[in-house]
Short mmCIF file of C-alpha atoms and ligand atoms in Angstrom, two decimals:
data_model
loop_
_atom_site.label_atom_id
_atom_site.label_comp_id
_atom_site.label_asym_id
_atom_site.label_seq_id
_atom_site.Cartn_x
_atom_site.Cartn_y
_atom_site.Cartn_z
CA MET A 1 -26.45 -20.86 81.43
CA ALA A 2 -28.42 -20.71 84.68
CA VAL A 3 -26.41 -19.91 87.79
CA LYS A 4 -25.88 -23.03 89.92
CA LYS A 5 -27.23 -22.92 93.47
CA ALA A 6 -25.45 -24.59 96.37
CA LEU A 7 -26.15 -24.99 100.07
CA VAL A 8 -23.11 -25.34 102.33
CA CYS A 9 -23.95 -26.85 105.73
CA GLY A 10 -21.34 -26.06 108.37
CA ALA A 11 -20.47 -22.87 106.46
CA GLY A 12 -19.41 -21.21 109.71
CA GLY A 13 -16.71 -23.84 110.21
CA PHE A 14 -13.23 -24.34 108.81
CA ILE A 15 -13.77 -26.41 105.66
CA GLY A 16 -17.28 -25.06 105.01
CA SER A 17 -16.18 -21.42 104.98
CA HIS A 18 -13.38 -22.23 102.51
CA MET A 19 -15.86 -24.12 100.31
CA VAL A 20 -18.19 -21.11 100.26
CA LYS A 21 -15.31 -18.96 98.95
CA ARG A 22 -14.44 -21.50 96.28
CA LEU A 23 -18.02 -21.89 95.03
CA ARG A 24 -18.51 -18.13 94.90
CA ALA A 25 -15.28 -17.82 92.90
CA GLU A 26 -16.68 -20.40 90.48
CA GLY A 27 -19.83 -18.30 90.02
CA TYR A 28 -22.28 -20.26 92.18
CA TRP A 29 -25.10 -18.68 94.16
CA VAL A 30 -24.38 -19.96 97.68
CA ARG A 31 -26.40 -20.23 100.87
CA GLY A 32 -24.44 -21.03 104.02
CA ALA A 33 -25.97 -22.48 107.18
CA ASP A 34 -24.43 -23.05 110.59
CA LEU A 35 -25.00 -22.57 114.31
CA LYS A 36 -22.54 -19.69 114.09
CA ASN A 37 -20.95 -17.22 111.70
CA PRO A 38 -17.38 -17.93 110.57
CA GLU A 39 -14.94 -16.94 113.30
CA PHE A 40 -12.14 -15.37 111.28
CA CYS A 41 -13.75 -13.43 108.41
CA PRO A 42 -17.28 -12.66 107.24
CA SER A 43 -18.91 -15.37 105.13
CA GLU A 44 -18.82 -14.80 101.39
CA ALA A 45 -22.15 -16.63 100.98
CA ASN A 46 -24.91 -14.77 99.14
CA ASP A 47 -27.17 -15.74 102.01
CA PHE A 48 -26.02 -16.96 105.43
CA VAL A 49 -28.54 -18.49 107.81
CA VAL A 50 -27.78 -19.12 111.47
CA ALA A 51 -29.66 -22.37 112.07
CA ASP A 52 -29.57 -25.57 114.10
CA LEU A 53 -29.46 -28.31 111.47
CA ARG A 54 -30.66 -30.96 113.93
CA LEU A 55 -34.10 -29.40 113.62
CA ARG A 56 -36.66 -30.01 110.86
CA GLU A 57 -37.79 -26.39 110.82
CA SER A 58 -34.25 -25.29 109.96
CA TRP A 59 -34.19 -27.52 106.88
CA GLU A 60 -37.66 -26.33 105.87
CA ALA A 61 -36.30 -22.78 105.90
CA ILE A 62 -32.96 -23.29 104.15
CA LEU A 63 -33.42 -26.01 101.55
CA ASP A 64 -35.22 -24.77 98.45
CA GLU A 65 -36.70 -27.22 95.95
CA GLY A 66 -34.21 -28.44 93.35
CA MET A 67 -30.99 -27.10 94.91
CA ASP A 68 -28.16 -28.13 92.54
CA GLU A 69 -25.64 -29.11 95.19
CA VAL A 70 -25.49 -29.51 98.95
CA TYR A 71 -22.16 -29.77 100.79
CA GLN A 72 -22.72 -31.35 104.21
CA PHE A 73 -19.84 -30.38 106.53
CA ALA A 74 -21.84 -29.70 109.70
CA ALA A 75 -20.80 -31.97 112.59
CA ASP A 76 -20.08 -31.87 116.28
CA MET A 77 -16.33 -32.38 116.12
CA GLY A 78 -12.90 -31.28 117.23
CA GLY A 79 -9.34 -32.51 117.58
CA ALA A 80 -8.13 -35.43 119.72
CA GLY A 81 -8.71 -33.47 122.93
CA TYR A 82 -12.42 -33.24 122.10
CA VAL A 83 -13.05 -36.55 120.35
CA PHE A 84 -11.06 -38.94 122.59
CA SER A 85 -11.73 -37.60 126.07
CA GLY A 86 -14.99 -39.60 126.29
CA ALA A 87 -16.85 -36.66 127.81
CA ASN A 88 -18.37 -35.62 124.46
CA ASP A 89 -19.32 -39.07 123.10
CA ALA A 90 -23.09 -38.76 123.49
CA ALA A 91 -23.19 -35.23 122.07
CA ILE A 92 -20.98 -36.14 119.10
CA MET A 93 -23.12 -39.15 118.14
CA HIS A 94 -26.49 -37.57 118.76
CA ASN A 95 -25.87 -34.14 117.25
CA SER A 96 -24.13 -35.30 114.08
CA ALA A 97 -26.51 -38.21 113.45
CA MET A 98 -29.51 -35.87 113.85
CA ILE A 99 -28.06 -33.47 111.28
CA ASN A 100 -27.43 -36.26 108.77
CA LEU A 101 -30.83 -37.92 109.29
CA GLN A 102 -32.55 -34.61 108.55
CA MET A 103 -30.28 -33.96 105.57
CA ALA A 104 -31.00 -37.34 103.99
CA ASP A 105 -34.75 -36.96 104.46
CA PHE A 106 -34.83 -33.43 103.05
CA ALA A 107 -32.65 -34.43 100.09
CA VAL A 108 -35.58 -36.59 98.98
CA LEU A 109 -38.33 -34.15 99.96
CA ARG A 110 -36.67 -31.19 98.19
CA LYS A 111 -35.23 -33.16 95.27
CA VAL A 112 -31.61 -32.11 95.79
CA LYS A 113 -29.60 -32.89 92.66
CA LYS A 114 -26.30 -33.84 94.32
CA ILE A 115 -24.98 -34.11 97.89
CA PHE A 116 -21.45 -34.17 99.22
CA TYR A 117 -20.92 -35.82 102.61
CA SER A 118 -17.72 -35.34 104.62
CA SER A 119 -16.82 -38.56 106.37
CA SER A 120 -13.54 -39.10 108.18
CA ALA A 121 -10.55 -41.43 108.32
CA CYS A 122 -11.64 -41.96 111.94
CA MET A 123 -14.08 -44.57 110.63
CA TYR A 124 -11.24 -46.99 109.76
CA PRO A 125 -10.74 -49.96 112.10
CA ALA A 126 -8.35 -49.40 114.99
CA TYR A 127 -6.80 -52.88 114.51
CA ASN A 128 -5.33 -51.78 111.14
CA GLN A 129 -3.68 -48.71 112.65
CA GLU A 130 -1.52 -50.17 115.42
CA ASP A 131 1.75 -50.18 113.45
CA PRO A 132 2.90 -46.55 113.09
CA ASP A 133 5.05 -47.46 110.06
CA ASN A 134 2.39 -49.36 108.16
CA PRO A 135 -1.19 -48.27 108.82
CA LYS A 136 -3.82 -49.64 106.45
CA CYS A 137 -6.42 -47.12 105.34
CA ALA A 138 -7.44 -48.27 101.88
CA GLU A 139 -11.17 -47.83 101.37
CA GLU A 140 -11.87 -51.57 101.22
CA THR A 141 -10.32 -52.15 104.68
CA ALA A 142 -13.26 -50.47 106.44
CA TYR A 143 -14.84 -53.78 107.51
CA PRO A 144 -15.13 -55.55 109.91
CA ALA A 145 -15.75 -52.14 111.41
CA SER A 146 -13.95 -51.12 114.58
CA PRO A 147 -13.41 -47.35 114.75
CA ASP A 148 -11.58 -46.16 117.88
CA SER A 149 -14.07 -43.34 118.66
CA GLU A 150 -17.80 -42.69 118.70
CA TYR A 151 -17.04 -39.89 116.23
CA GLY A 152 -15.79 -42.57 113.80
CA TRP A 153 -18.84 -44.78 114.38
CA GLU A 154 -21.19 -41.89 113.62
CA LYS A 155 -19.29 -41.17 110.39
CA LEU A 156 -19.62 -44.81 109.36
CA PHE A 157 -23.33 -44.81 110.19
CA SER A 158 -23.89 -41.65 108.14
CA GLU A 159 -21.90 -42.95 105.16
CA ARG A 160 -24.21 -45.96 105.17
CA LEU A 161 -27.25 -43.74 105.63
CA TYR A 162 -26.43 -41.73 102.48
CA LEU A 163 -25.60 -44.88 100.50
CA ALA A 164 -28.94 -46.41 101.58
CA PHE A 165 -30.78 -43.26 100.46
CA ASN A 166 -28.89 -43.54 97.19
CA ARG A 167 -30.04 -47.15 96.66
CA ASN A 168 -33.63 -46.75 97.83
CA PHE A 169 -34.49 -43.18 96.75
CA GLY A 170 -31.91 -42.40 94.07
CA VAL A 171 -30.25 -39.60 96.08
CA ASN A 172 -27.11 -38.66 94.14
CA VAL A 173 -24.29 -38.75 96.72
CA ARG A 174 -20.54 -38.21 96.85
CA ILE A 175 -18.71 -39.33 99.98
CA ALA A 176 -15.14 -38.55 101.01
CA ARG A 177 -13.13 -39.68 104.03
CA PHE A 178 -11.00 -36.69 105.05
CA HIS A 179 -7.59 -37.27 106.64
CA ASN A 180 -6.57 -34.37 108.95
CA ILE A 181 -7.24 -31.17 107.04
CA PHE A 182 -5.40 -28.06 108.23
CA GLY A 183 -4.62 -24.53 107.16
CA ILE A 184 -5.39 -20.86 107.56
CA GLU A 185 -8.68 -19.81 109.18
CA GLY A 186 -8.90 -23.04 111.14
CA THR A 187 -9.45 -23.35 114.90
CA TRP A 188 -6.11 -22.85 116.68
CA GLN A 189 -7.06 -22.64 120.38
CA GLY A 190 -9.88 -23.48 122.78
CA GLY A 191 -9.72 -27.30 122.87
CA LYS A 192 -11.17 -28.15 119.43
CA GLU A 193 -7.95 -27.42 117.50
CA LYS A 194 -6.09 -30.25 115.77
CA ALA A 195 -2.41 -31.21 116.01
CA PRO A 196 -0.88 -28.88 113.34
CA ALA A 197 -2.61 -25.76 114.73
CA ALA A 198 -1.95 -26.76 118.37
CA LEU A 199 1.76 -27.35 117.70
CA ILE A 200 2.09 -24.11 115.72
CA ARG A 201 0.53 -22.22 118.62
CA LYS A 202 2.81 -23.91 121.15
CA VAL A 203 5.93 -23.16 119.07
CA ALA A 204 4.84 -19.56 118.45
CA GLU A 205 4.32 -19.01 122.20
CA GLN A 206 7.91 -19.98 123.07
CA SER A 207 11.15 -18.07 122.75
CA ASP A 208 14.16 -19.78 121.23
CA GLY A 209 15.53 -22.43 123.60
CA GLY A 210 12.16 -23.01 125.30
CA GLU A 211 10.07 -26.16 125.59
CA ILE A 212 6.80 -27.42 124.12
CA GLU A 213 4.54 -30.23 125.29
CA VAL A 214 3.53 -33.06 122.97
CA TRP A 215 0.92 -35.68 123.86
CA GLY A 216 2.33 -39.21 124.07
CA ASP A 217 5.81 -40.16 122.85
CA GLY A 218 5.29 -38.20 119.62
CA LEU A 219 6.07 -41.31 117.57
CA GLN A 220 2.44 -41.73 116.49
CA THR A 221 2.14 -41.11 112.73
CA ARG A 222 -0.38 -39.13 110.70
CA SER A 223 -0.68 -37.34 107.37
CA PHE A 224 -2.07 -33.83 106.96
CA LEU A 225 -3.69 -32.20 103.94
CA TYR A 226 -3.68 -28.47 103.29
CA ILE A 227 -7.16 -26.94 103.01
CA ASP A 228 -6.82 -25.73 99.38
CA GLU A 229 -6.14 -29.26 98.18
CA CYS A 230 -9.04 -30.64 100.20
CA ILE A 231 -11.39 -28.16 98.53
CA GLU A 232 -9.97 -28.97 95.10
CA ALA A 233 -10.47 -32.70 95.71
CA VAL A 234 -14.07 -32.23 96.85
CA ARG A 235 -14.92 -30.15 93.78
CA ARG A 236 -13.33 -32.77 91.52
CA LEU A 237 -15.28 -35.53 93.24
CA MET A 238 -18.53 -33.58 92.84
CA GLU A 239 -17.85 -33.13 89.11
CA SER A 240 -17.04 -36.83 88.68
CA SER A 241 -19.54 -39.67 88.49
CA PHE A 242 -17.84 -41.61 91.32
CA PRO A 243 -19.92 -41.74 94.52
CA GLY A 244 -17.09 -42.88 96.82
CA PRO A 245 -16.44 -43.34 99.65
CA VAL A 246 -12.92 -42.23 98.76
CA ASN A 247 -10.01 -40.98 100.86
CA ILE A 248 -9.13 -37.31 100.58
CA GLY A 249 -5.78 -36.91 102.29
CA SER A 250 -2.05 -36.73 101.86
CA GLU A 251 0.23 -39.76 101.67
CA GLU A 252 3.13 -37.85 103.30
CA MET A 253 3.13 -39.63 106.66
CA VAL A 254 5.10 -38.05 109.52
CA THR A 255 5.50 -38.59 113.25
CA ILE A 256 4.12 -35.84 115.46
CA ASN A 257 7.72 -35.19 116.65
CA HIS A 258 8.79 -34.69 113.04
CA MET A 259 5.96 -32.24 112.42
CA ALA A 260 6.98 -30.32 115.54
CA GLU A 261 10.56 -30.13 114.18
CA MET A 262 9.25 -28.79 110.86
CA ILE A 263 7.32 -26.06 112.66
CA MET A 264 10.40 -25.11 114.71
CA LYS A 265 12.35 -24.79 111.47
CA ILE A 266 9.68 -22.51 109.98
CA ALA A 267 9.69 -20.42 113.18
CA GLY A 268 13.51 -20.32 113.27
CA LYS A 269 13.54 -21.67 116.84
CA LYS A 270 15.19 -24.62 118.57
CA LEU A 271 12.89 -25.94 121.30
CA SER A 272 12.93 -29.11 123.37
CA ILE A 273 9.94 -31.42 123.43
CA LYS A 274 8.41 -32.60 126.70
CA HIS A 275 6.23 -35.67 126.27
CA ILE A 276 3.16 -35.70 128.47
CA SER A 277 0.13 -37.98 128.69
CA GLY A 278 -2.89 -36.95 126.66
CA PRO A 279 -5.61 -38.32 124.37
CA LEU A 280 -3.93 -39.93 121.38
CA GLY A 281 -6.14 -41.94 119.03
CA VAL A 282 -4.65 -44.66 116.84
CA ARG A 283 -0.89 -45.29 116.66
CA GLY A 284 -0.56 -44.72 112.94
CA ARG A 285 -2.71 -43.35 110.12
CA ASN A 286 -1.99 -42.37 106.54
CA SER A 287 -4.14 -41.71 103.52
CA ASP A 288 -4.11 -44.36 100.80
CA ASN A 289 -4.76 -42.52 97.54
CA LYS A 290 -4.88 -45.42 95.06
CA LEU A 291 -8.63 -45.17 94.60
CA LEU A 292 -8.51 -41.36 94.42
CA ARG A 293 -5.86 -41.54 91.67
CA ARG A 294 -7.80 -44.19 89.78
CA GLU A 295 -11.21 -42.49 89.93
CA LEU A 296 -10.26 -38.81 89.72
CA GLY A 297 -6.93 -39.06 87.87
CA TRP A 298 -5.63 -36.55 90.40
CA GLU A 299 -3.98 -36.41 93.81
CA PRO A 300 -2.75 -33.71 96.16
CA SER A 301 0.83 -32.59 95.58
CA GLN A 302 1.64 -29.93 98.18
CA SER A 303 4.17 -30.86 100.87
CA LEU A 304 3.34 -30.68 104.57
CA PHE A 305 6.18 -28.21 105.02
CA ASP A 306 4.63 -25.83 102.47
CA GLY A 307 1.22 -26.04 104.13
CA LEU A 308 2.70 -25.43 107.57
CA SER A 309 4.70 -22.50 106.16
CA LYS A 310 1.42 -20.84 105.13
CA THR A 311 -0.39 -21.67 108.35
CA TYR A 312 2.32 -20.56 110.80
CA PRO A 313 2.23 -16.83 109.95
CA TRP A 314 -1.57 -16.84 109.97
CA ILE A 315 -1.78 -18.31 113.51
CA TYR A 316 1.08 -16.07 114.66
CA GLY A 317 -0.90 -13.07 113.35
CA GLN A 318 -4.00 -14.19 115.23
CA MET A 319 -1.99 -14.47 118.44
CA GLN A 320 -0.50 -11.01 117.97
CA ALA A 321 -3.96 -9.54 117.34
CA GLU A 322 -5.26 -11.11 120.58
CA THR A 323 -2.54 -9.62 122.72
CA LYS A 324 -3.19 -6.08 121.42
P1 NAD B 1 -15.66 -27.36 112.02
O1 NAD B 1 -15.96 -27.78 113.43
O2 NAD B 1 -14.80 -26.18 111.79
O3 NAD B 1 -17.01 -27.16 111.21
C1 NAD B 1 -18.19 -27.85 111.52
C2 NAD B 1 -19.29 -26.82 111.63
O4 NAD B 1 -20.53 -27.50 111.91
C3 NAD B 1 -19.07 -25.83 112.79
O5 NAD B 1 -19.01 -24.51 112.29
C4 NAD B 1 -20.28 -26.03 113.67
O6 NAD B 1 -20.80 -24.85 114.26
C5 NAD B 1 -21.29 -26.64 112.70
N1 NAD B 1 -22.35 -27.35 113.42
C6 NAD B 1 -22.21 -28.25 114.42
N2 NAD B 1 -23.42 -28.62 114.86
C7 NAD B 1 -24.34 -27.93 114.13
C8 NAD B 1 -25.75 -27.87 114.14
N3 NAD B 1 -26.48 -28.59 115.00
N4 NAD B 1 -26.38 -27.05 113.26
C9 NAD B 1 -25.64 -26.30 112.39
N5 NAD B 1 -24.30 -26.31 112.32
C10 NAD B 1 -23.65 -27.12 113.20
O7 NAD B 1 -15.03 -28.66 111.31
P2 NAD B 1 -14.28 -28.80 109.92
O8 NAD B 1 -12.85 -29.07 110.22
O9 NAD B 1 -14.64 -27.68 109.02
O10 NAD B 1 -14.92 -30.15 109.39
C11 NAD B 1 -15.99 -30.17 108.44
C12 NAD B 1 -16.47 -31.60 108.26
O11 NAD B 1 -15.37 -32.43 107.80
C13 NAD B 1 -17.00 -32.25 109.52
O12 NAD B 1 -18.10 -33.06 109.19
C14 NAD B 1 -15.86 -33.10 109.98
O13 NAD B 1 -16.30 -34.21 110.76
C15 NAD B 1 -15.24 -33.54 108.67
N6 NAD B 1 -13.83 -33.88 108.82
C16 NAD B 1 -12.92 -32.91 109.08
C17 NAD B 1 -11.58 -33.24 109.23
C18 NAD B 1 -10.54 -32.19 109.51
O14 NAD B 1 -9.37 -32.55 109.66
N7 NAD B 1 -10.88 -30.92 109.60
C19 NAD B 1 -11.17 -34.58 109.13
C20 NAD B 1 -12.12 -35.55 108.89
C21 NAD B 1 -13.45 -35.19 108.71
#
């Protein structure tokens, strides 16, 4: 059988670099493309191209005719501190939309066989996520649209872009809405890190009896999915005939305070929490996996505690290495 060829866009980032590893382990020939090399270990891609995917000439160079699969993870993104400050709104919308417009166009020009697009739970309407105990994030609740960030609006636009290319040009797409993916080899400092990594870093920095800062009252709810299960779900979606959009997330909803307590337990420390003002996003959000279960006959099963238990020592190790 011929070796399958895949292009991973955003292969220098968190999810993209994990996907490269997975595809290589499955025997694919993989090209990775990104503005930068992966931060934490060399890419396992057969070919890695440093390229700006907003530009046509980059796509001309990286996308060969008849590529079997393209995984589109490239986006201008970050955690709440980056997405909700307002200062990055124009860049987030412009940069990510440019990447997706080029991708869609080149999928037709180069006859790509199948594309995966990574959307986000941030596209769900804010009005359905005001009750922290009962957020509504089933796929069919997306409209009337009212995301709480420009990041979410761009994701919604790009979902529609790929679906329009599917209808008008037959581009074979798979779309997932990720809900807070975390794990080893993810950003843990610098302003683009997400809540699990930020809290792990804060806990790891303190000695027993110390104090950590949490944005808001910490009663906002979220669910978090460990990276391995995200990759598994994406591969299953790609192998299925279901285009999506479908949620890829965990249904284990926790408050941010509860997650902080879990991390303290893993670290073996008792710390107090100081609540400070900061960018927050919606009050509650949880994955709704009914559609995922129905279409893929599968759902993630790992607990948040287990995922945090793997991530804590990795971030701790990074911090130790930095102080040497
Ligand atoms: P990431 O920031 O680690 O990876 C994105 C990569 O895209 C980065 O390496 C970045 O350099 C690259 N990129 C940005 N602009 C580019 C450009 N112009 N040309 C080439 N490369 C460019 O993010 P991630 O966590 O790996 O997320 C991957 C995808 O999944 C993104 O589209 C993101 O919006 C989506 N997503 C992630 C989460 C999550 O919790 N991690 C949740 C929802 C959706």
